[in-house]
PDB file of C-alpha atoms in Angstrom:
ATOM      1  CA  MET A   1      55.066   1.582 205.240  1.00  0.00           C
ATOM      2  CA  THR A   2      54.446   5.078 203.907  1.00  0.00           C
ATOM      3  CA  THR A   3      53.458   5.199 200.230  1.00  0.00           C
ATOM      4  CA  VAL A   4      54.341   8.526 198.657  1.00  0.00           C
ATOM      5  CA  PRO A   5      51.466  10.005 196.636  1.00  0.00           C
ATOM      6  CA  ASN A   6      52.346   9.988 192.969  1.00  0.00           C
ATOM      7  CA  PRO A   7      52.506  13.445 191.395  1.00  0.00           C
ATOM      8  CA  ARG A   8      50.995  14.100 187.984  1.00  0.00           C
ATOM      9  CA  SER A   9      54.306  13.379 186.315  1.00  0.00           C
ATOM     10  CA  THR A  10      56.933  11.079 187.760  1.00  0.00           C
ATOM     11  CA  LEU A  11      60.615  11.021 186.905  1.00  0.00           C
ATOM     12  CA  PRO A  12      62.427   7.801 186.088  1.00  0.00           C
ATOM     13  CA  ILE A  13      64.440   6.353 188.955  1.00  0.00           C
ATOM     14  CA  VAL A  14      67.897   4.810 188.688  1.00  0.00           C
ATOM     15  CA  ILE A  15      68.887   2.815 191.767  1.00  0.00           C
ATOM     16  CA  VAL A  16      72.570   1.923 191.870  1.00  0.00           C
ATOM     17  CA  GLY A  17      73.035  -0.953 194.293  1.00  0.00           C
ATOM     18  CA  TYR A  18      69.731  -2.802 194.321  1.00  0.00           C
ATOM     19  CA  GLY A  19      69.605  -4.581 197.667  1.00  0.00           C
ATOM     20  CA  ASP A  20      67.361  -4.623 200.721  1.00  0.00           C
ATOM     21  CA  ILE A  21      66.868  -0.852 201.048  1.00  0.00           C
ATOM     22  CA  ALA A  22      66.320  -0.502 197.303  1.00  0.00           C
ATOM     23  CA  ARG A  23      63.606  -3.167 197.378  1.00  0.00           C
ATOM     24  CA  ARG A  24      61.839  -1.334 200.172  1.00  0.00           C
ATOM     25  CA  LEU A  25      62.133   1.932 198.240  1.00  0.00           C
ATOM     26  CA  ALA A  26      60.837   0.346 195.019  1.00  0.00           C
ATOM     27  CA  ALA A  27      57.726  -0.809 196.877  1.00  0.00           C
ATOM     28  CA  ARG A  28      57.009   2.835 197.704  1.00  0.00           C
ATOM     29  CA  LEU A  29      57.595   4.020 194.129  1.00  0.00           C
ATOM     30  CA  ASP A  30      55.597   1.319 192.399  1.00  0.00           C
ATOM     31  CA  ARG A  31      54.353   3.523 189.545  1.00  0.00           C
ATOM     32  CA  HIS A  32      57.747   4.896 188.559  1.00  0.00           C
ATOM     33  CA  ASP A  33      59.793   3.762 185.604  1.00  0.00           C
ATOM     34  CA  MET A  34      62.768   2.199 187.316  1.00  0.00           C
ATOM     35  CA  THR A  35      66.262   1.099 186.358  1.00  0.00           C
ATOM     36  CA  ALA A  36      67.641  -1.258 189.003  1.00  0.00           C
ATOM     37  CA  ILE A  37      71.382  -1.895 188.944  1.00  0.00           C
ATOM     38  CA  ALA A  38      73.128  -4.669 190.850  1.00  0.00           C
ATOM     39  CA  ARG A  39      75.896  -7.211 190.356  1.00  0.00           C
ATOM     40  CA  HIS A  40      73.242  -9.804 189.506  1.00  0.00           C
ATOM     41  CA  THR A  41      70.064  -9.050 187.559  1.00  0.00           C
ATOM     42  CA  PRO A  42      67.436  -7.694 189.997  1.00  0.00           C
ATOM     43  CA  ALA A  43      63.970  -9.214 189.857  1.00  0.00           C
ATOM     44  CA  CYS A  44      60.998  -6.955 189.283  1.00  0.00           C
ATOM     45  CA  PRO A  45      58.957  -6.654 192.488  1.00  0.00           C
ATOM     46  CA  SER A  46      55.400  -7.941 192.362  1.00  0.00           C
ATOM     47  CA  GLY A  47      52.847  -5.205 191.891  1.00  0.00           C
ATOM     48  CA  HIS A  48      55.233  -2.797 190.164  1.00  0.00           C
ATOM     49  CA  HIS A  49      53.187  -0.768 187.673  1.00  0.00           C
ATOM     50  CA  GLY A  50      55.917   1.295 186.015  1.00  0.00           C
ATOM     51  CA  SER A  51      58.459   0.008 183.528  1.00  0.00           C
ATOM     52  CA  TRP A  52      61.264  -2.125 184.943  1.00  0.00           C
ATOM     53  CA  HIS A  53      64.785  -2.176 183.523  1.00  0.00           C
ATOM     54  CA  ALA A  54      67.044  -4.633 185.348  1.00  0.00           C
ATOM     55  CA  VAL A  55      70.780  -4.188 184.812  1.00  0.00           C
ATOM     56  CA  ALA A  56      73.481  -6.624 185.915  1.00  0.00           C
ATOM     57  CA  LEU A  57      76.564  -4.438 186.238  1.00  0.00           C
ATOM     58  CA  ASP A  58      79.868  -4.889 188.052  1.00  0.00           C
ATOM     59  CA  LEU A  59      80.755  -1.412 189.277  1.00  0.00           C
ATOM     60  CA  ASP A  60      84.433  -2.384 189.444  1.00  0.00           C
ATOM     61  CA  THR A  61      84.787  -3.481 185.825  1.00  0.00           C
ATOM     62  CA  ASP A  62      81.718  -2.575 183.741  1.00  0.00           C
ATOM     63  CA  SER A  63      81.005   0.830 182.264  1.00  0.00           C
ATOM     64  CA  PRO A  64      77.543   2.379 182.627  1.00  0.00           C
ATOM     65  CA  ARG A  65      78.001   3.582 179.038  1.00  0.00           C
ATOM     66  CA  ASP A  66      77.163   0.066 177.914  1.00  0.00           C
ATOM     67  CA  PHE A  67      73.723   0.057 179.542  1.00  0.00           C
ATOM     68  CA  GLY A  68      70.541   2.053 179.059  1.00  0.00           C
ATOM     69  CA  ILE A  69      70.555   4.793 181.697  1.00  0.00           C
ATOM     70  CA  PRO A  70      67.543   7.085 181.160  1.00  0.00           C
ATOM     71  CA  ILE A  71      67.927  10.813 180.642  1.00  0.00           C
ATOM     72  CA  GLY A  72      66.720  13.144 183.387  1.00  0.00           C
ATOM     73  CA  ALA A  73      66.368  10.427 186.005  1.00  0.00           C
ATOM     74  CA  ILE A  74      66.757  10.643 189.758  1.00  0.00           C
ATOM     75  CA  TRP A  75      69.832   8.695 190.793  1.00  0.00           C
ATOM     76  CA  VAL A  76      69.609   6.953 194.159  1.00  0.00           C
ATOM     77  CA  TYR A  77      73.125   5.672 194.769  1.00  0.00           C
ATOM     78  CA  LEU A  78      73.156   2.935 197.413  1.00  0.00           C
ATOM     79  CA  ALA A  79      76.159   0.846 196.360  1.00  0.00           C
ATOM     80  CA  PRO A  80      79.003   0.597 198.895  1.00  0.00           C
ATOM     81  CA  PRO A  81      82.608   1.288 197.943  1.00  0.00           C
ATOM     82  CA  ALA A  82      85.066  -1.519 197.325  1.00  0.00           C
ATOM     83  CA  ARG A  83      86.731  -2.915 200.447  1.00  0.00           C
ATOM     84  CA  GLU A  84      90.192  -1.431 199.969  1.00  0.00           C
ATOM     85  CA  GLY A  85      91.789   1.964 199.498  1.00  0.00           C
ATOM     86  CA  ARG A  86      90.837   5.470 200.539  1.00  0.00           C
ATOM     87  CA  GLU A  87      88.943   6.406 197.372  1.00  0.00           C
ATOM     88  CA  ASP A  88      85.599   5.192 196.088  1.00  0.00           C
ATOM     89  CA  LYS A  89      86.642   4.150 192.614  1.00  0.00           C
ATOM     90  CA  ARG A  90      83.156   2.827 191.906  1.00  0.00           C
ATOM     91  CA  VAL A  91      81.649   6.289 192.292  1.00  0.00           C
ATOM     92  CA  ALA A  92      84.523   7.786 190.308  1.00  0.00           C
ATOM     93  CA  ARG A  93      83.851   5.395 187.421  1.00  0.00           C
ATOM     94  CA  TRP A  94      80.097   5.913 187.571  1.00  0.00           C
ATOM     95  CA  ILE A  95      80.377   9.704 187.464  1.00  0.00           C
ATOM     96  CA  ALA A  96      82.985   9.694 184.709  1.00  0.00           C
ATOM     97  CA  GLU A  97      81.217   7.194 182.459  1.00  0.00           C
ATOM     98  CA  ALA A  98      77.478   7.640 183.028  1.00  0.00           C
ATOM     99  CA  PRO A  99      76.036   8.362 179.572  1.00  0.00           C
ATOM    100  CA  THR A 100      73.385  10.815 180.786  1.00  0.00           C
ATOM    101  CA  THR A 101      73.055  13.595 183.355  1.00  0.00           C
ATOM    102  CA  PRO A 102      70.474  13.057 186.103  1.00  0.00           C
ATOM    103  CA  ALA A 103      67.773  15.417 187.290  1.00  0.00           C
ATOM    104  CA  ALA A 104      69.050  14.979 190.865  1.00  0.00           C
ATOM    105  CA  VAL A 105      71.221  12.686 192.978  1.00  0.00           C
ATOM    106  CA  VAL A 106      70.602  11.096 196.367  1.00  0.00           C
ATOM    107  CA  TYR A 107      73.755   9.505 197.767  1.00  0.00           C
ATOM    108  CA  VAL A 108      73.590   7.226 200.806  1.00  0.00           C
ATOM    109  CA  SER A 109      76.771   7.591 202.848  1.00  0.00           C
ATOM    110  CA  THR A 110      77.543   6.745 206.481  1.00  0.00           C
ATOM    111  CA  THR A 111      78.081   8.505 209.790  1.00  0.00           C
ATOM    112  CA  GLY A 112      81.391   6.648 209.830  1.00  0.00           C
ATOM    113  CA  VAL A 113      82.821   9.756 208.158  1.00  0.00           C
ATOM    114  CA  TYR A 114      82.754  11.454 211.595  1.00  0.00           C
ATOM    115  CA  GLY A 115      85.154   8.949 213.149  1.00  0.00           C
ATOM    116  CA  ASN A 116      85.561   8.403 216.871  1.00  0.00           C
ATOM    117  CA  ARG A 117      84.123  11.255 218.948  1.00  0.00           C
ATOM    118  CA  GLN A 118      84.588   9.590 222.347  1.00  0.00           C
ATOM    119  CA  GLY A 119      80.835   9.376 222.807  1.00  0.00           C
ATOM    120  CA  GLY A 120      80.197  13.019 221.932  1.00  0.00           C
ATOM    121  CA  TRP A 121      77.261  14.279 219.928  1.00  0.00           C
ATOM    122  CA  VAL A 122      77.640  14.953 216.205  1.00  0.00           C
ATOM    123  CA  ASP A 123      75.371  16.867 213.892  1.00  0.00           C
ATOM    124  CA  GLU A 124      75.992  17.994 210.332  1.00  0.00           C
ATOM    125  CA  SER A 125      78.092  20.964 211.474  1.00  0.00           C
ATOM    126  CA  VAL A 126      80.813  18.646 212.835  1.00  0.00           C
ATOM    127  CA  PRO A 127      83.676  18.316 210.327  1.00  0.00           C
ATOM    128  CA  PRO A 128      84.250  14.773 209.042  1.00  0.00           C
ATOM    129  CA  GLN A 129      87.266  13.015 210.503  1.00  0.00           C
ATOM    130  CA  PRO A 130      87.051   9.318 209.598  1.00  0.00           C
ATOM    131  CA  SER A 131      89.093   6.927 211.715  1.00  0.00           C
ATOM    132  CA  HIS A 132      89.236   4.120 209.155  1.00  0.00           C
ATOM    133  CA  ASP A 133      89.583   3.688 205.406  1.00  0.00           C
ATOM    134  CA  ARG A 134      85.946   2.582 205.186  1.00  0.00           C
ATOM    135  CA  GLY A 135      84.879   6.055 206.292  1.00  0.00           C
ATOM    136  CA  ARG A 136      87.518   7.703 204.111  1.00  0.00           C
ATOM    137  CA  ARG A 137      86.114   5.957 201.044  1.00  0.00           C
ATOM    138  CA  ARG A 138      82.640   7.216 201.894  1.00  0.00           C
ATOM    139  CA  LEU A 139      83.884  10.759 202.389  1.00  0.00           C
ATOM    140  CA  ASP A 140      85.686  10.565 199.050  1.00  0.00           C
ATOM    141  CA  ALA A 141      82.408   9.530 197.392  1.00  0.00           C
ATOM    142  CA  GLU A 142      80.544  12.413 199.033  1.00  0.00           C
ATOM    143  CA  ARG A 143      83.071  14.903 197.703  1.00  0.00           C
ATOM    144  CA  ARG A 144      82.977  13.426 194.217  1.00  0.00           C
ATOM    145  CA  PHE A 145      79.197  13.712 194.071  1.00  0.00           C
ATOM    146  CA  GLU A 146      79.366  17.252 195.467  1.00  0.00           C
ATOM    147  CA  ALA A 147      81.784  18.291 192.718  1.00  0.00           C
ATOM    148  CA  TYR A 148      79.659  16.541 190.088  1.00  0.00           C
ATOM    149  CA  ALA A 149      76.463  18.234 191.282  1.00  0.00           C
ATOM    150  CA  ARG A 150      78.105  21.668 191.271  1.00  0.00           C
ATOM    151  CA  ALA A 151      79.520  21.171 187.786  1.00  0.00           C
ATOM    152  CA  ASN A 152      76.168  20.036 186.406  1.00  0.00           C
ATOM    153  CA  ARG A 153      73.989  22.339 188.530  1.00  0.00           C
ATOM    154  CA  ILE A 154      71.784  19.562 189.828  1.00  0.00           C
ATOM    155  CA  PRO A 155      70.322  18.985 193.301  1.00  0.00           C
ATOM    156  CA  LEU A 156      72.261  16.661 195.588  1.00  0.00           C
ATOM    157  CA  THR A 157      71.226  15.107 198.875  1.00  0.00           C
ATOM    158  CA  VAL A 158      73.817  13.222 200.926  1.00  0.00           C
ATOM    159  CA  LEU A 159      72.469  10.997 203.687  1.00  0.00           C
ATOM    160  CA  ARG A 160      74.934  10.002 206.406  1.00  0.00           C
ATOM    161  CA  VAL A 161      73.204   6.894 207.679  1.00  0.00           C
ATOM    162  CA  THR A 162      73.781   5.105 210.976  1.00  0.00           C
ATOM    163  CA  GLY A 163      73.530   1.328 211.418  1.00  0.00           C
ATOM    164  CA  ILE A 164      70.581  -0.068 209.470  1.00  0.00           C
ATOM    165  CA  TYR A 165      68.502  -2.751 211.150  1.00  0.00           C
ATOM    166  CA  ALA A 166      65.287  -4.733 210.716  1.00  0.00           C
ATOM    167  CA  CYS A 167      63.915  -7.967 212.137  1.00  0.00           C
ATOM    168  CA  ASP A 168      66.255  -9.930 209.875  1.00  0.00           C
ATOM    169  CA  ARG A 169      69.190  -7.581 210.483  1.00  0.00           C
ATOM    170  CA  LEU A 170      69.728  -8.042 214.215  1.00  0.00           C
ATOM    171  CA  PRO A 171      72.761  -9.605 215.973  1.00  0.00           C
ATOM    172  CA  VAL A 172      70.838 -12.759 216.885  1.00  0.00           C
ATOM    173  CA  GLU A 173      73.488 -15.191 215.645  1.00  0.00           C
ATOM    174  CA  LYS A 174      76.289 -13.351 217.453  1.00  0.00           C
ATOM    175  CA  ILE A 175      74.315 -13.532 220.676  1.00  0.00           C
ATOM    176  CA  ARG A 176      73.549 -17.199 220.110  1.00  0.00           C
ATOM    177  CA  ARG A 177      77.281 -17.888 219.657  1.00  0.00           C
ATOM    178  CA  GLY A 178      77.997 -16.170 222.952  1.00  0.00           C
ATOM    179  CA  ALA A 179      79.966 -13.299 221.430  1.00  0.00           C
ATOM    180  CA  PRO A 180      81.022 -10.875 224.174  1.00  0.00           C
ATOM    181  CA  VAL A 181      80.158  -7.184 224.257  1.00  0.00           C
ATOM    182  CA  PRO A 182      82.001  -4.308 225.947  1.00  0.00           C
ATOM    183  CA  ALA A 183      81.024  -3.846 229.560  1.00  0.00           C
ATOM    184  CA  GLY A 184      79.532  -0.847 231.311  1.00  0.00           C
ATOM    185  CA  PRO A 185      81.107   2.548 230.687  1.00  0.00           C
ATOM    186  CA  GLU A 186      83.490   1.125 228.078  1.00  0.00           C
ATOM    187  CA  ALA A 187      80.607   0.206 225.767  1.00  0.00           C
ATOM    188  CA  PRO A 188      80.571   2.506 222.717  1.00  0.00           C
ATOM    189  CA  TRP A 189      77.383   4.254 221.702  1.00  0.00           C
ATOM    190  CA  SER A 190      75.249   2.597 219.038  1.00  0.00           C
ATOM    191  CA  ASN A 191      73.170   4.621 216.579  1.00  0.00           C
ATOM    192  CA  ARG A 192      70.666   2.960 214.304  1.00  0.00           C
ATOM    193  CA  VAL A 193      67.791   3.489 211.891  1.00  0.00           C
ATOM    194  CA  HIS A 194      65.190   0.948 210.838  1.00  0.00           C
ATOM    195  CA  ALA A 195      65.319  -0.089 207.182  1.00  0.00           C
ATOM    196  CA  GLU A 196      61.675   0.926 206.727  1.00  0.00           C
ATOM    197  CA  ASP A 197      62.356   4.410 208.077  1.00  0.00           C
ATOM    198  CA  LEU A 198      65.327   4.865 205.748  1.00  0.00           C
ATOM    199  CA  ALA A 199      63.195   3.780 202.787  1.00  0.00           C
ATOM    200  CA  ASP A 200      60.522   6.283 203.852  1.00  0.00           C
ATOM    201  CA  ILE A 201      63.088   9.087 203.882  1.00  0.00           C
ATOM    202  CA  LEU A 202      64.342   8.150 200.420  1.00  0.00           C
ATOM    203  CA  ALA A 203      60.794   8.051 199.020  1.00  0.00           C
ATOM    204  CA  ARG A 204      60.024  11.450 200.502  1.00  0.00           C
ATOM    205  CA  LEU A 205      63.199  12.899 199.000  1.00  0.00           C
ATOM    206  CA  VAL A 206      62.177  11.563 195.577  1.00  0.00           C
ATOM    207  CA  ASP A 207      58.723  13.089 196.003  1.00  0.00           C
ATOM    208  CA  ARG A 208      60.201  16.484 196.881  1.00  0.00           C
ATOM    209  CA  ILE A 209      62.466  16.387 193.819  1.00  0.00           C
ATOM    210  CA  GLU A 210      59.528  15.585 191.548  1.00  0.00           C
ATOM    211  CA  HIS A 211      57.503  18.451 192.965  1.00  0.00           C
ATOM    212  CA  GLY A 212      60.326  20.912 192.288  1.00  0.00           C
ATOM    213  CA  ASN A 213      61.211  21.400 195.946  1.00  0.00           C
ATOM    214  CA  PRO A 214      64.265  19.197 196.536  1.00  0.00           C
ATOM    215  CA  VAL A 215      65.837  18.886 199.962  1.00  0.00           C
ATOM    216  CA  THR A 216      69.513  19.450 199.283  1.00  0.00           C
ATOM    217  CA  GLY A 217      72.596  19.246 201.469  1.00  0.00           C
ATOM    218  CA  THR A 218      74.015  16.716 203.895  1.00  0.00           C
ATOM    219  CA  PHE A 219      71.868  15.078 206.563  1.00  0.00           C
ATOM    220  CA  ASN A 220      72.387  12.509 209.294  1.00  0.00           C
ATOM    221  CA  VAL A 221      69.875   9.656 209.405  1.00  0.00           C
ATOM    222  CA  SER A 222      69.154   7.914 212.713  1.00  0.00           C
ATOM    223  CA  ASP A 223      66.286   7.242 215.098  1.00  0.00           C
ATOM    224  CA  ASN A 224      67.777   9.956 217.346  1.00  0.00           C
ATOM    225  CA  HIS A 225      68.062   7.640 220.355  1.00  0.00           C
ATOM    226  CA  PRO A 226      71.692   6.534 220.759  1.00  0.00           C
ATOM    227  CA  THR A 227      72.112   3.542 223.048  1.00  0.00           C
ATOM    228  CA  PRO A 228      75.225   1.787 224.413  1.00  0.00           C
ATOM    229  CA  VAL A 229      75.957  -1.287 222.329  1.00  0.00           C
ATOM    230  CA  ASN A 230      75.782  -3.650 225.313  1.00  0.00           C
ATOM    231  CA  VAL A 231      72.256  -2.437 226.066  1.00  0.00           C
ATOM    232  CA  ILE A 232      71.245  -3.123 222.460  1.00  0.00           C
ATOM    233  CA  TYR A 233      72.517  -6.693 222.712  1.00  0.00           C
ATOM    234  CA  ARG A 234      70.716  -7.202 226.011  1.00  0.00           C
ATOM    235  CA  GLN A 235      67.417  -6.027 224.521  1.00  0.00           C
ATOM    236  CA  VAL A 236      67.755  -8.283 221.478  1.00  0.00           C
ATOM    237  CA  ALA A 237      68.728 -11.285 223.625  1.00  0.00           C
ATOM    238  CA  ALA A 238      65.772 -10.758 225.949  1.00  0.00           C
ATOM    239  CA  HIS A 239      63.321 -10.450 223.064  1.00  0.00           C
ATOM    240  CA  PHE A 240      64.464 -13.666 221.396  1.00  0.00           C
ATOM    241  CA  GLY A 241      64.783 -15.596 224.654  1.00  0.00           C
ATOM    242  CA  LEU A 242      68.557 -15.989 224.382  1.00  0.00           C
ATOM    243  CA  PRO A 243      71.166 -15.927 227.163  1.00  0.00           C
ATOM    244  CA  GLN A 244      72.438 -12.477 227.979  1.00  0.00           C
ATOM    245  CA  PRO A 245      75.754 -11.836 226.199  1.00  0.00           C
ATOM    246  CA  PRO A 246      78.883 -11.906 228.365  1.00  0.00           C
ATOM    247  CA  GLU A 247      80.329  -8.472 229.055  1.00  0.00           C
ATOM    248  CA  GLN A 248      84.098  -8.054 228.931  1.00  0.00           C
ATOM    249  CA  SER A 249      86.601  -5.244 228.681  1.00  0.00           C
ATOM    250  CA  LEU A 250      86.629  -3.311 225.424  1.00  0.00           C
ATOM    251  CA  GLU A 251      90.209  -4.428 224.804  1.00  0.00           C
ATOM    252  CA  THR A 252      89.227  -8.097 225.126  1.00  0.00           C
ATOM    253  CA  VAL A 253      86.207  -7.705 222.852  1.00  0.00           C
ATOM    254  CA  LEU A 254      88.222  -5.878 220.187  1.00  0.00           C
ATOM    255  CA  ALA A 255      90.844  -8.625 220.212  1.00  0.00           C
ATOM    256  CA  GLN A 256      88.170 -11.208 219.348  1.00  0.00           C
ATOM    257  CA  ALA A 257      86.168  -9.124 216.881  1.00  0.00           C
ATOM    258  CA  SER A 258      86.260  -9.298 213.089  1.00  0.00           C
ATOM    259  CA  PRO A 259      88.027  -6.404 211.325  1.00  0.00           C
ATOM    260  CA  MET A 260      84.696  -4.768 210.437  1.00  0.00           C
ATOM    261  CA  ALA A 261      83.287  -5.176 213.940  1.00  0.00           C
ATOM    262  CA  ARG A 262      86.533  -3.804 215.355  1.00  0.00           C
ATOM    263  CA  GLU A 263      86.098  -0.640 213.306  1.00  0.00           C
ATOM    264  CA  PHE A 264      82.546  -0.112 214.531  1.00  0.00           C
ATOM    265  CA  LEU A 265      83.391  -0.821 218.168  1.00  0.00           C
ATOM    266  CA  SER A 266      86.389   1.498 218.190  1.00  0.00           C
ATOM    267  CA  ASP A 267      84.250   4.493 217.160  1.00  0.00           C
ATOM    268  CA  SER A 268      81.841   5.976 219.690  1.00  0.00           C
ATOM    269  CA  ARG A 269      79.554   8.894 218.950  1.00  0.00           C
ATOM    270  CA  ARG A 270      75.956   9.972 219.434  1.00  0.00           C
ATOM    271  CA  VAL A 271      74.280  11.086 216.235  1.00  0.00           C
ATOM    272  CA  ASP A 272      71.832  13.981 216.081  1.00  0.00           C
ATOM    273  CA  ALA A 273      69.526  13.418 213.102  1.00  0.00           C
ATOM    274  CA  SER A 274      66.929  16.069 213.879  1.00  0.00           C
ATOM    275  CA  ALA A 275      67.758  18.119 210.754  1.00  0.00           C
ATOM    276  CA  ILE A 276      66.319  15.587 208.293  1.00  0.00           C
ATOM    277  CA  GLN A 277      63.201  15.239 210.434  1.00  0.00           C
ATOM    278  CA  ARG A 278      62.653  18.998 210.277  1.00  0.00           C
ATOM    279  CA  ALA A 279      63.450  19.227 206.565  1.00  0.00           C
ATOM    280  CA  LEU A 280      60.924  16.523 205.652  1.00  0.00           C
ATOM    281  CA  ASP A 281      58.442  17.176 208.481  1.00  0.00           C
ATOM    282  CA  TRP A 282      58.839  13.510 209.292  1.00  0.00           C
ATOM    283  CA  GLN A 283      59.110  11.266 212.335  1.00  0.00           C
ATOM    284  CA  PRO A 284      60.412   7.680 212.338  1.00  0.00           C
ATOM    285  CA  ARG A 285      57.949   4.845 212.637  1.00  0.00           C
ATOM    286  CA  TYR A 286      60.507   3.148 214.883  1.00  0.00           C
ATOM    287  CA  PRO A 287      61.981   5.817 217.190  1.00  0.00           C
ATOM    288  CA  ARG A 288      63.505   3.182 219.485  1.00  0.00           C
ATOM    289  CA  LEU A 289      64.691  -0.392 219.132  1.00  0.00           C
ATOM    290  CA  ALA A 290      61.936  -1.574 221.482  1.00  0.00           C
ATOM    291  CA  ALA A 291      59.275  -0.370 219.039  1.00  0.00           C
ATOM    292  CA  ALA A 292      60.850  -2.392 216.234  1.00  0.00           C
ATOM    293  CA  LEU A 293      61.310  -5.512 218.356  1.00  0.00           C
ATOM    294  CA  ALA A 294      57.590  -5.450 219.080  1.00  0.00           C
ATOM    295  CA  ASP A 295      57.061  -6.170 215.365  1.00  0.00           C
ATOM    296  CA  CYS A 296      59.596  -9.026 215.278  1.00  0.00           C
ATOM    297  CA  PRO A 297      58.467 -12.601 215.984  1.00  0.00           C
ATOM    298  CA  PRO A 298      60.058 -13.571 219.322  1.00  0.00           C
ATOM    299  CA  SER A 299      61.559 -16.731 217.853  1.00  0.00           C
ATOM    300  CA  ASP A 300      63.372 -17.123 214.543  1.00  0.00           C
TER     301      ASP A 300
END
């Protein structure tokens, strides 16, 4: 884990959507005054030296006006949209009703905004063309934050993140159940980033904001090594000593998949995330899945 050196003066942090990535980020910003917002009251991490303000807030029904949101904070918005519609009404409500203006915003979006590219490469110059409402909601949120940042003249960083994984975020149970994967050339490309690497990027972005040199714009986030999804499943199965998953036609796999899995499997693209690496002069700790698996106990 990379711990960002604390500057002479830190800004308060507001994390909207305090889950796994937020906890990893908080561990890197342990001297910051932090407001952590989630549906249920977030617990203060052990060893946190700054102030801790835990807020239980339902983004669908509660107004941020009713809670203490510090002035001049860095907003790190990690909360997903609701599961229906083409607009992110949670972001719309947050922007409209937040009682203070932030110093800067970091919004975590998804590469799902690019849609299906038939296995082609995408970088930030490729226009978004989401294939599903999930991606449309994310694109709507991006545009809302862009308009908000322009109107308030504040720095904005949008991160289009690929699939997030860690030792406890691998498809072990699917493999154990014998779930099939698409075979051979029909297998869509998988792009991923380790949770620790994403948290490192977020901490570095916060550090740059505090030092008056924010990294603004839209950036893809990935380990830069796309891999066919069937190969990913094979590697995970081998590491955990599980039977290799059966490979079937893409049509057969899609027919058996959950709605969310169907969306992911029907989009195939290879994500170029070199821009964020250049902007932050940073390299991932886990540039390939194999490097991460080496840190995972072989049995769960």
